[in-house]
Amino acid sequence: MSTPAQQKALVLQEKGGQFALINREVPTPTRGSLLIKNESIGLNPVNWKIQQLGLFIPEYPAVVGLEAAGTVHTVGEGVTDFEKGDRVLYKASFGNDEAPYQQWWNSSLMQRASKLPDGISFDAAATVPTALATSAVALYSQPGGPQYTSPWAEGGRGKYAGQPLVITGGATVVGSAAIQLGKLSGFSPIITTASLKNAALLQSYGATHVLNRNLSADALRAETQAVAYGLLAPGGKLVVILPPSVKETTEGRTITGLATGVRLQQDPQFAEGLFKAIPALLQSGEVKPLNVEVVPGGLAGIVSGLLKKNQVSAAKLIVHPQETA
Ligand SMILES: NC(=O)c1ccc[n+]([C@@H]2O[C@H](COP(=O)([O-])OP(=O)(O)OC[C@H]3O[C@@H](n4cnc5c(N)ncnc54)[C@H](OP(=O)(O)O)[C@@H]3O)[C@@H](O)[C@H]2O)c1
């Protein structure tokens, strides 16, 4: 297939503004990058926050999005690890050519791409990059966090056998990936909080105990971060993926926030180790893709998908950009 000159893209027109479908040029792959035909895009809560709160984006109109899966169409000069026809998942960056809310996109961050094993669909693959990268940064990389040895580093697999791990919000896609990584690291027990309808799913990921996060008359009803902080032993560490809302108190119990994209940029070697490990982890089933809920309508479906904020339970919203009318 030859490369089309034009494609459909969903752009955020101005800070705090609305999304619009436009025609834009298909990017030309630069040195060291890939041109990818985009098949499945994962939606992320941060994208409605970007739209409604005007966060992070310096210039508009802006193509946004964080992750997707598709097929390598053109390989830029100097790329050796990927070839035309490879099926890949990718954790994207900001930038109009690099962000995935479009039909074709240019990926220049090779250390954030993984080839897909046979049998892993594009939809399944698009559930993985942000959830896995965020939970991996929290457990293994973030300064101020526990910085455990990752399961893909030497001696890391099963290293923490007999040590407990608590993950609040286990049915979020990030929490579900964290449970799976905790299992690979050997932690036991792995205790999580979620709506109980998701208990069996979270146990299939490796949780040993699922506590009802909606319990009335119980501390779990309190704010999620406060509950997690309250569980820490002296010297314990809490890593949060939303801005910290709890004040550190006594006994050296610390709380650390993180921004996945920032950390992957600061530590490209960690990013490379993670994304190189993903194909084998998916192939062996040690990391399972998460549940998928497809939003119809191609790129236009992103707008209705992002409006479903806080209504999704234990699933990743996915759209198919090539179906855009
Ligand atoms: N810092 C970063 O780099 C970073 C990266 C990724 C995501 N995030 C942020 O992390 C949050 C989660 O993202 P996500 O994509 O994983 O979300 P998600 O999968 O869309 O979250 C949906 C799940 O949230 C659970 N939930 C809702 N309210 C909760 C609460 N108060 N406490 C615990 N669980 C709750 C629900 O569980 P039940 O169905 O079991 O009730 C539901 O299944 C978002 O706010 C996102 O913006 C930050």
Short mmCIF file of C-alpha atoms and ligand atoms in Angstrom, two decimals:
data_model
loop_
_atom_site.label_atom_id
_atom_site.label_comp_id
_atom_site.label_asym_id
_atom_site.label_seq_id
_atom_site.Cartn_x
_atom_site.Cartn_y
_atom_site.Cartn_z
CA MET A 1 0.00 0.00 0.00
CA SER A 2 1.33 3.42 -0.90
CA THR A 3 1.33 6.14 1.73
CA PRO A 4 -1.69 8.44 1.42
CA ALA A 5 -0.99 12.18 1.37
CA GLN A 6 -3.88 13.09 3.67
CA GLN A 7 -5.56 11.51 6.67
CA LYS A 8 -8.23 12.19 9.27
CA ALA A 9 -7.12 13.50 12.65
CA LEU A 10 -8.96 14.63 15.77
CA VAL A 11 -7.60 17.93 17.04
CA LEU A 12 -8.24 19.96 20.14
CA GLN A 13 -8.85 23.35 18.61
CA GLU A 14 -7.87 25.64 21.47
CA LYS A 15 -7.10 25.58 25.17
CA GLY A 16 -10.26 24.48 26.99
CA GLY A 17 -11.99 24.15 23.58
CA GLN A 18 -13.68 21.39 21.62
CA PHE A 19 -12.33 18.54 19.53
CA ALA A 20 -12.80 18.67 15.73
CA LEU A 21 -12.15 16.17 12.94
CA ILE A 22 -9.85 17.61 10.30
CA ASN A 23 -7.82 16.47 7.30
CA ARG A 24 -4.10 16.74 7.85
CA GLU A 25 -1.01 15.55 6.04
CA VAL A 26 0.33 12.11 6.81
CA PRO A 27 3.67 12.73 8.57
CA THR A 28 6.92 11.86 6.81
CA PRO A 29 9.02 9.61 9.03
CA THR A 30 12.11 11.40 10.22
CA ARG A 31 15.49 9.77 10.86
CA GLY A 32 15.20 7.11 13.56
CA SER A 33 11.39 7.01 13.49
CA LEU A 34 8.54 4.86 12.20
CA LEU A 35 5.42 5.78 10.26
CA ILE A 36 2.65 3.66 11.76
CA LYS A 37 -0.81 2.95 10.37
CA ASN A 38 -2.92 3.32 13.45
CA GLU A 39 -5.47 0.56 14.12
CA SER A 40 -6.50 0.82 17.80
CA ILE A 41 -6.22 3.81 20.09
CA GLY A 42 -6.51 3.59 23.87
CA LEU A 43 -8.42 6.40 25.58
CA ASN A 44 -7.02 7.84 28.79
CA PRO A 45 -8.64 9.91 31.54
CA VAL A 46 -5.88 12.49 31.16
CA ASN A 47 -7.26 13.45 27.76
CA TRP A 48 -10.54 14.80 29.14
CA LYS A 49 -8.48 16.57 31.78
CA ILE A 50 -6.33 18.10 29.03
CA GLN A 51 -9.47 19.24 27.23
CA GLN A 52 -11.43 20.53 30.20
CA LEU A 53 -8.62 21.94 32.31
CA GLY A 54 -6.31 23.05 29.49
CA LEU A 55 -3.34 21.08 30.87
CA PHE A 56 0.08 20.33 29.33
CA ILE A 57 -0.37 21.45 25.71
CA PRO A 58 1.67 24.50 24.72
CA GLU A 59 0.32 25.00 21.19
CA TYR A 60 -3.07 24.58 19.51
CA PRO A 61 -4.66 23.14 17.45
CA ALA A 62 -3.23 19.95 18.98
CA VAL A 63 -3.43 16.25 18.21
CA VAL A 64 -3.37 14.42 21.57
CA GLY A 65 -3.58 10.86 22.93
CA LEU A 66 -1.12 8.62 24.73
CA GLU A 67 -1.09 5.12 23.28
CA ALA A 68 -2.08 3.01 20.32
CA ALA A 69 -1.31 -0.08 18.27
CA GLY A 70 -0.87 -0.48 14.54
CA THR A 71 1.36 -1.63 11.70
CA VAL A 72 4.74 -0.21 10.71
CA HIS A 73 4.32 1.23 7.23
CA THR A 74 7.63 3.05 6.66
CA VAL A 75 10.88 2.71 8.54
CA GLY A 76 12.94 5.88 8.95
CA GLU A 77 16.64 5.98 8.19
CA GLY A 78 18.76 4.40 10.91
CA VAL A 79 16.05 2.21 12.47
CA THR A 80 17.26 -1.36 12.91
CA ASP A 81 14.91 -2.98 15.44
CA PHE A 82 11.69 -2.68 13.43
CA GLU A 83 10.67 -3.38 9.86
CA LYS A 84 7.78 -2.68 7.52
CA GLY A 85 4.81 -4.87 8.43
CA ASP A 86 5.67 -5.28 12.12
CA ARG A 87 2.63 -5.07 14.37
CA VAL A 88 3.49 -2.78 17.29
CA LEU A 89 2.15 -1.09 20.40
CA TYR A 90 3.44 2.31 21.32
CA LYS A 91 3.45 4.76 24.24
CA ALA A 92 3.25 8.08 22.51
CA SER A 93 4.50 11.53 23.26
CA PHE A 94 3.04 15.00 22.77
CA GLY A 95 3.36 16.65 19.35
CA ASN A 96 1.06 16.81 16.34
CA ASP A 97 2.89 14.16 14.31
CA GLU A 98 3.63 11.97 17.35
CA ALA A 99 0.28 11.82 19.17
CA PRO A 100 -2.08 9.00 18.22
CA TYR A 101 -5.56 10.56 17.79
CA GLN A 102 -5.10 10.25 14.02
CA GLN A 103 -5.00 7.54 11.36
CA TRP A 104 -1.24 7.62 10.73
CA TRP A 105 1.45 8.71 13.09
CA ASN A 106 5.16 9.15 13.34
CA SER A 107 6.88 7.56 16.30
CA SER A 108 10.37 8.75 17.07
CA LEU A 109 10.73 7.21 20.52
CA MET A 110 11.84 3.70 19.62
CA GLN A 111 12.40 2.80 23.27
CA ARG A 112 8.63 3.08 23.79
CA ALA A 113 7.56 0.62 21.08
CA SER A 114 7.14 -3.16 21.33
CA LYS A 115 6.47 -5.74 18.64
CA LEU A 116 3.28 -7.72 19.13
CA PRO A 117 3.38 -11.49 19.42
CA ASP A 118 0.98 -13.47 17.20
CA GLY A 119 -2.41 -13.79 18.80
CA ILE A 120 -2.37 -10.37 20.49
CA SER A 121 -4.92 -8.19 18.72
CA PHE A 122 -4.45 -4.46 18.16
CA ASP A 123 -7.31 -3.77 20.60
CA ALA A 124 -5.71 -5.91 23.30
CA ALA A 125 -2.32 -4.31 22.66
CA ALA A 126 -3.68 -0.77 22.99
CA THR A 127 -4.73 -1.53 26.59
CA VAL A 128 -1.13 -2.15 27.61
CA PRO A 129 1.33 0.78 27.14
CA THR A 130 0.14 3.42 29.62
CA ALA A 131 -1.19 1.00 32.23
CA LEU A 132 1.98 -1.07 32.24
CA ALA A 133 4.40 1.85 31.96
CA THR A 134 2.71 3.80 34.77
CA SER A 135 2.63 0.87 37.16
CA ALA A 136 6.21 -0.09 36.22
CA VAL A 137 7.45 3.45 36.87
CA ALA A 138 5.65 3.46 40.24
CA LEU A 139 7.09 0.13 41.39
CA TYR A 140 10.54 0.12 39.83
CA SER A 141 11.74 3.53 38.71
CA GLN A 142 10.24 6.62 40.36
CA PRO A 143 12.70 8.40 42.67
CA GLY A 144 11.10 8.60 46.10
CA GLY A 145 9.19 5.38 45.39
CA PRO A 146 10.35 1.91 46.42
CA GLN A 147 12.50 1.45 43.27
CA TYR A 148 12.21 -2.34 43.49
CA THR A 149 14.28 -4.39 41.04
CA SER A 150 12.07 -4.95 37.96
CA PRO A 151 11.13 -8.51 36.95
CA TRP A 152 12.99 -8.08 33.64
CA ALA A 153 16.24 -7.04 35.37
CA GLU A 154 18.63 -9.72 36.54
CA GLY A 155 17.43 -11.33 39.77
CA GLY A 156 14.17 -9.38 39.74
CA ARG A 157 11.71 -12.15 38.89
CA GLY A 158 10.05 -13.37 42.12
CA LYS A 159 12.53 -11.38 44.21
CA TYR A 160 10.00 -10.07 46.72
CA ALA A 161 8.41 -13.39 47.71
CA GLY A 162 6.82 -13.17 51.14
CA GLN A 163 6.55 -9.35 51.12
CA PRO A 164 3.07 -7.78 51.01
CA LEU A 165 1.99 -5.25 48.36
CA VAL A 166 -1.13 -3.07 48.60
CA ILE A 167 -2.63 -1.51 45.45
CA THR A 168 -5.67 0.70 46.01
CA GLY A 169 -7.92 1.10 42.97
CA GLY A 170 -7.05 -2.31 41.52
CA ALA A 171 -9.76 -2.18 38.82
CA THR A 172 -8.30 0.89 37.17
CA VAL A 173 -6.28 -0.19 34.16
CA VAL A 174 -3.15 1.09 35.92
CA GLY A 175 -4.03 -0.85 39.09
CA SER A 176 -4.74 -4.04 37.10
CA ALA A 177 -1.33 -3.82 35.45
CA ALA A 178 0.31 -3.13 38.83
CA ILE A 179 -1.24 -6.30 40.27
CA GLN A 180 0.24 -8.32 37.40
CA LEU A 181 3.67 -6.76 37.87
CA GLY A 182 3.44 -7.34 41.63
CA LYS A 183 2.82 -11.02 40.95
CA LEU A 184 5.83 -11.22 38.61
CA SER A 185 7.94 -9.60 41.32
CA GLY A 186 6.81 -12.31 43.73
CA PHE A 187 4.93 -10.12 46.24
CA SER A 188 2.54 -11.97 48.50
CA PRO A 189 -0.06 -11.22 49.66
CA ILE A 190 -1.21 -8.72 46.99
CA ILE A 191 -4.09 -6.81 48.55
CA THR A 192 -6.25 -4.51 46.46
CA THR A 193 -9.45 -2.45 46.67
CA ALA A 194 -12.16 -2.43 43.98
CA SER A 195 -15.88 -2.86 43.44
CA LEU A 196 -16.44 -6.50 44.31
CA LYS A 197 -17.95 -7.32 40.89
CA ASN A 198 -14.33 -7.06 39.70
CA ALA A 199 -12.90 -9.39 42.34
CA ALA A 200 -12.57 -12.52 40.18
CA LEU A 201 -10.89 -10.56 37.39
CA LEU A 202 -8.38 -9.01 39.77
CA GLN A 203 -7.69 -12.42 41.32
CA SER A 204 -6.99 -13.74 37.82
CA TYR A 205 -4.34 -11.00 37.54
CA GLY A 206 -2.73 -12.10 40.80
CA ALA A 207 -4.50 -10.28 43.64
CA THR A 208 -4.73 -12.51 46.70
CA HIS A 209 -7.26 -10.31 48.55
CA VAL A 210 -9.83 -7.95 47.03
CA LEU A 211 -11.46 -5.57 49.53
CA ASN A 212 -14.68 -3.78 48.68
CA ARG A 213 -13.78 -0.14 48.03
CA ASN A 214 -17.44 0.85 48.55
CA LEU A 215 -17.78 -0.59 52.04
CA SER A 216 -19.93 1.63 54.19
CA ALA A 217 -19.08 2.23 57.82
CA ASP A 218 -15.52 1.28 57.09
CA ALA A 219 -12.29 3.13 56.60
CA LEU A 220 -12.23 2.02 52.96
CA ARG A 221 -15.01 4.43 52.24
CA ALA A 222 -12.63 7.27 53.00
CA GLU A 223 -10.53 8.88 50.35
CA THR A 224 -8.44 6.28 48.50
CA GLN A 225 -5.05 7.88 49.05
CA ALA A 226 -5.73 8.43 52.76
CA VAL A 227 -6.61 4.75 53.18
CA ALA A 228 -3.43 3.69 51.40
CA TYR A 229 -1.28 6.06 53.45
CA GLY A 230 -2.88 4.83 56.66
CA LEU A 231 -1.83 1.27 55.83
CA LEU A 232 1.87 2.09 55.63
CA ALA A 233 4.26 0.71 58.19
CA PRO A 234 6.92 3.08 59.61
CA GLY A 235 9.33 3.82 56.76
CA GLY A 236 6.74 2.64 54.19
CA LYS A 237 6.35 4.27 50.77
CA LEU A 238 3.15 5.23 48.95
CA VAL A 239 3.33 6.04 45.22
CA VAL A 240 0.28 7.81 43.77
CA ILE A 241 -0.65 8.45 40.15
CA LEU A 242 -2.88 11.45 40.89
CA PRO A 243 -1.54 14.54 42.65
CA PRO A 244 -0.90 13.66 46.33
CA SER A 245 -3.85 14.71 48.48
CA VAL A 246 -2.49 13.40 51.77
CA LYS A 247 0.02 15.19 53.97
CA GLU A 248 3.04 13.18 55.07
CA THR A 249 3.02 12.84 58.83
CA THR A 250 5.33 10.78 60.97
CA GLU A 251 7.59 7.75 61.06
CA GLY A 252 9.22 8.40 57.71
CA ARG A 253 6.16 7.26 55.77
CA THR A 254 6.53 8.95 52.39
CA ILE A 255 4.17 9.79 49.54
CA THR A 256 5.44 10.30 45.99
CA GLY A 257 3.56 11.34 42.85
CA LEU A 258 4.65 10.54 39.32
CA ALA A 259 4.12 11.53 35.69
CA THR A 260 4.77 8.48 33.53
CA GLY A 261 5.79 10.32 30.37
CA VAL A 262 8.19 12.56 32.26
CA ARG A 263 9.82 9.62 34.02
CA LEU A 264 10.18 7.59 30.80
CA GLN A 265 11.88 10.59 29.26
CA GLN A 266 14.20 11.01 32.26
CA ASP A 267 15.12 7.33 32.26
CA PRO A 268 15.14 6.08 28.64
CA GLN A 269 17.09 2.98 29.67
CA PHE A 270 14.27 1.95 31.99
CA ALA A 271 11.75 2.63 29.20
CA GLU A 272 13.78 0.53 26.78
CA GLY A 273 14.08 -2.37 29.24
CA LEU A 274 10.33 -2.35 29.84
CA PHE A 275 9.25 -2.16 26.19
CA LYS A 276 11.81 -4.82 25.19
CA ALA A 277 10.35 -7.11 27.88
CA ILE A 278 6.73 -6.65 26.77
CA PRO A 279 6.63 -9.07 23.77
CA ALA A 280 7.77 -12.05 25.86
CA LEU A 281 5.51 -11.09 28.79
CA LEU A 282 2.49 -10.92 26.47
CA GLN A 283 3.48 -14.10 24.63
CA SER A 284 3.81 -16.10 27.86
CA GLY A 285 0.60 -14.66 29.29
CA GLU A 286 2.48 -13.38 32.35
CA VAL A 287 1.09 -9.98 31.45
CA LYS A 288 -2.49 -10.17 30.21
CA PRO A 289 -3.97 -7.37 28.13
CA LEU A 290 -6.91 -5.72 29.89
CA ASN A 291 -10.62 -5.87 29.08
CA VAL A 292 -11.62 -3.86 26.00
CA GLU A 293 -14.74 -1.78 25.39
CA VAL A 294 -14.80 -0.55 21.78
CA VAL A 295 -16.37 2.87 21.23
CA PRO A 296 -17.85 3.03 17.69
CA GLY A 297 -17.46 5.91 15.24
CA GLY A 298 -13.72 5.92 14.54
CA LEU A 299 -11.88 9.04 15.71
CA ALA A 300 -15.22 10.79 16.38
CA GLY A 301 -15.87 8.09 19.00
CA ILE A 302 -13.05 9.55 21.11
CA VAL A 303 -15.25 12.50 21.98
CA SER A 304 -18.10 10.33 23.30
CA GLY A 305 -15.57 7.96 24.90
CA LEU A 306 -13.91 10.74 26.88
CA LEU A 307 -17.34 11.89 28.07
CA LYS A 308 -17.71 8.50 29.76
CA LYS A 309 -15.26 9.67 32.42
CA ASN A 310 -15.71 7.85 35.73
CA GLN A 311 -18.26 5.43 34.22
CA VAL A 312 -15.88 2.73 33.02
CA SER A 313 -15.28 -0.28 35.24
CA ALA A 314 -12.30 -2.58 34.77
CA ALA A 315 -12.03 -1.96 31.02
CA LYS A 316 -10.12 0.15 28.55
CA LEU A 317 -11.99 2.25 26.01
CA ILE A 318 -10.65 1.70 22.49
CA VAL A 319 -11.45 3.35 19.15
CA HIS A 320 -10.63 2.24 15.60
CA PRO A 321 -9.30 5.29 13.71
CA GLN A 322 -9.48 3.66 10.29
CA GLU A 323 -13.28 3.50 10.67
CA THR A 324 -13.55 7.30 10.72
CA ALA A 325 -16.25 8.48 8.31
N1 LIG B 1 0.48 10.03 36.82
C1 LIG B 1 0.41 9.37 35.68
O1 LIG B 1 1.37 9.30 34.89
C2 LIG B 1 -0.88 8.67 35.33
C3 LIG B 1 -0.86 7.68 34.34
C4 LIG B 1 -2.05 7.01 34.04
C5 LIG B 1 -3.23 7.38 34.70
N2 LIG B 1 -3.20 8.40 35.62
C6 LIG B 1 -4.44 8.81 36.32
O2 LIG B 1 -4.81 7.71 37.14
C7 LIG B 1 -6.23 7.59 37.20
C8 LIG B 1 -6.61 6.16 36.79
O3 LIG B 1 -6.38 6.01 35.38
P1 LIG B 1 -6.86 4.69 34.65
O4 LIG B 1 -6.74 4.91 33.17
O5 LIG B 1 -6.17 3.53 35.26
O6 LIG B 1 -8.39 4.73 35.08
P2 LIG B 1 -9.64 3.83 34.66
O7 LIG B 1 -9.19 2.44 34.30
O8 LIG B 1 -10.47 4.57 33.65
O9 LIG B 1 -10.42 3.83 36.05
C9 LIG B 1 -11.71 3.20 36.15
C10 LIG B 1 -11.74 2.44 37.47
O10 LIG B 1 -11.55 3.36 38.54
C11 LIG B 1 -11.98 2.73 39.73
N3 LIG B 1 -12.20 3.84 40.67
C12 LIG B 1 -13.04 4.88 40.49
N4 LIG B 1 -12.96 5.72 41.56
C13 LIG B 1 -12.04 5.21 42.41
C14 LIG B 1 -11.53 5.61 43.68
N5 LIG B 1 -11.94 6.72 44.30
N6 LIG B 1 -10.59 4.82 44.25
C15 LIG B 1 -10.17 3.69 43.65
N7 LIG B 1 -10.62 3.25 42.45
C16 LIG B 1 -11.54 4.01 41.83
C17 LIG B 1 -13.20 1.95 39.32
O11 LIG B 1 -13.09 0.68 39.98
P3 LIG B 1 -14.36 -0.25 40.31
O12 LIG B 1 -15.06 -0.47 39.01
O13 LIG B 1 -13.80 -1.52 40.88
O14 LIG B 1 -15.19 0.51 41.29
C18 LIG B 1 -13.06 1.79 37.77
O15 LIG B 1 -12.97 0.45 37.37
C19 LIG B 1 -6.80 8.67 36.28
O16 LIG B 1 -7.18 9.77 37.08
C20 LIG B 1 -5.61 9.03 35.39
O17 LIG B 1 -5.68 10.36 34.90
C21 LIG B 1 -2.05 9.05 35.95
#
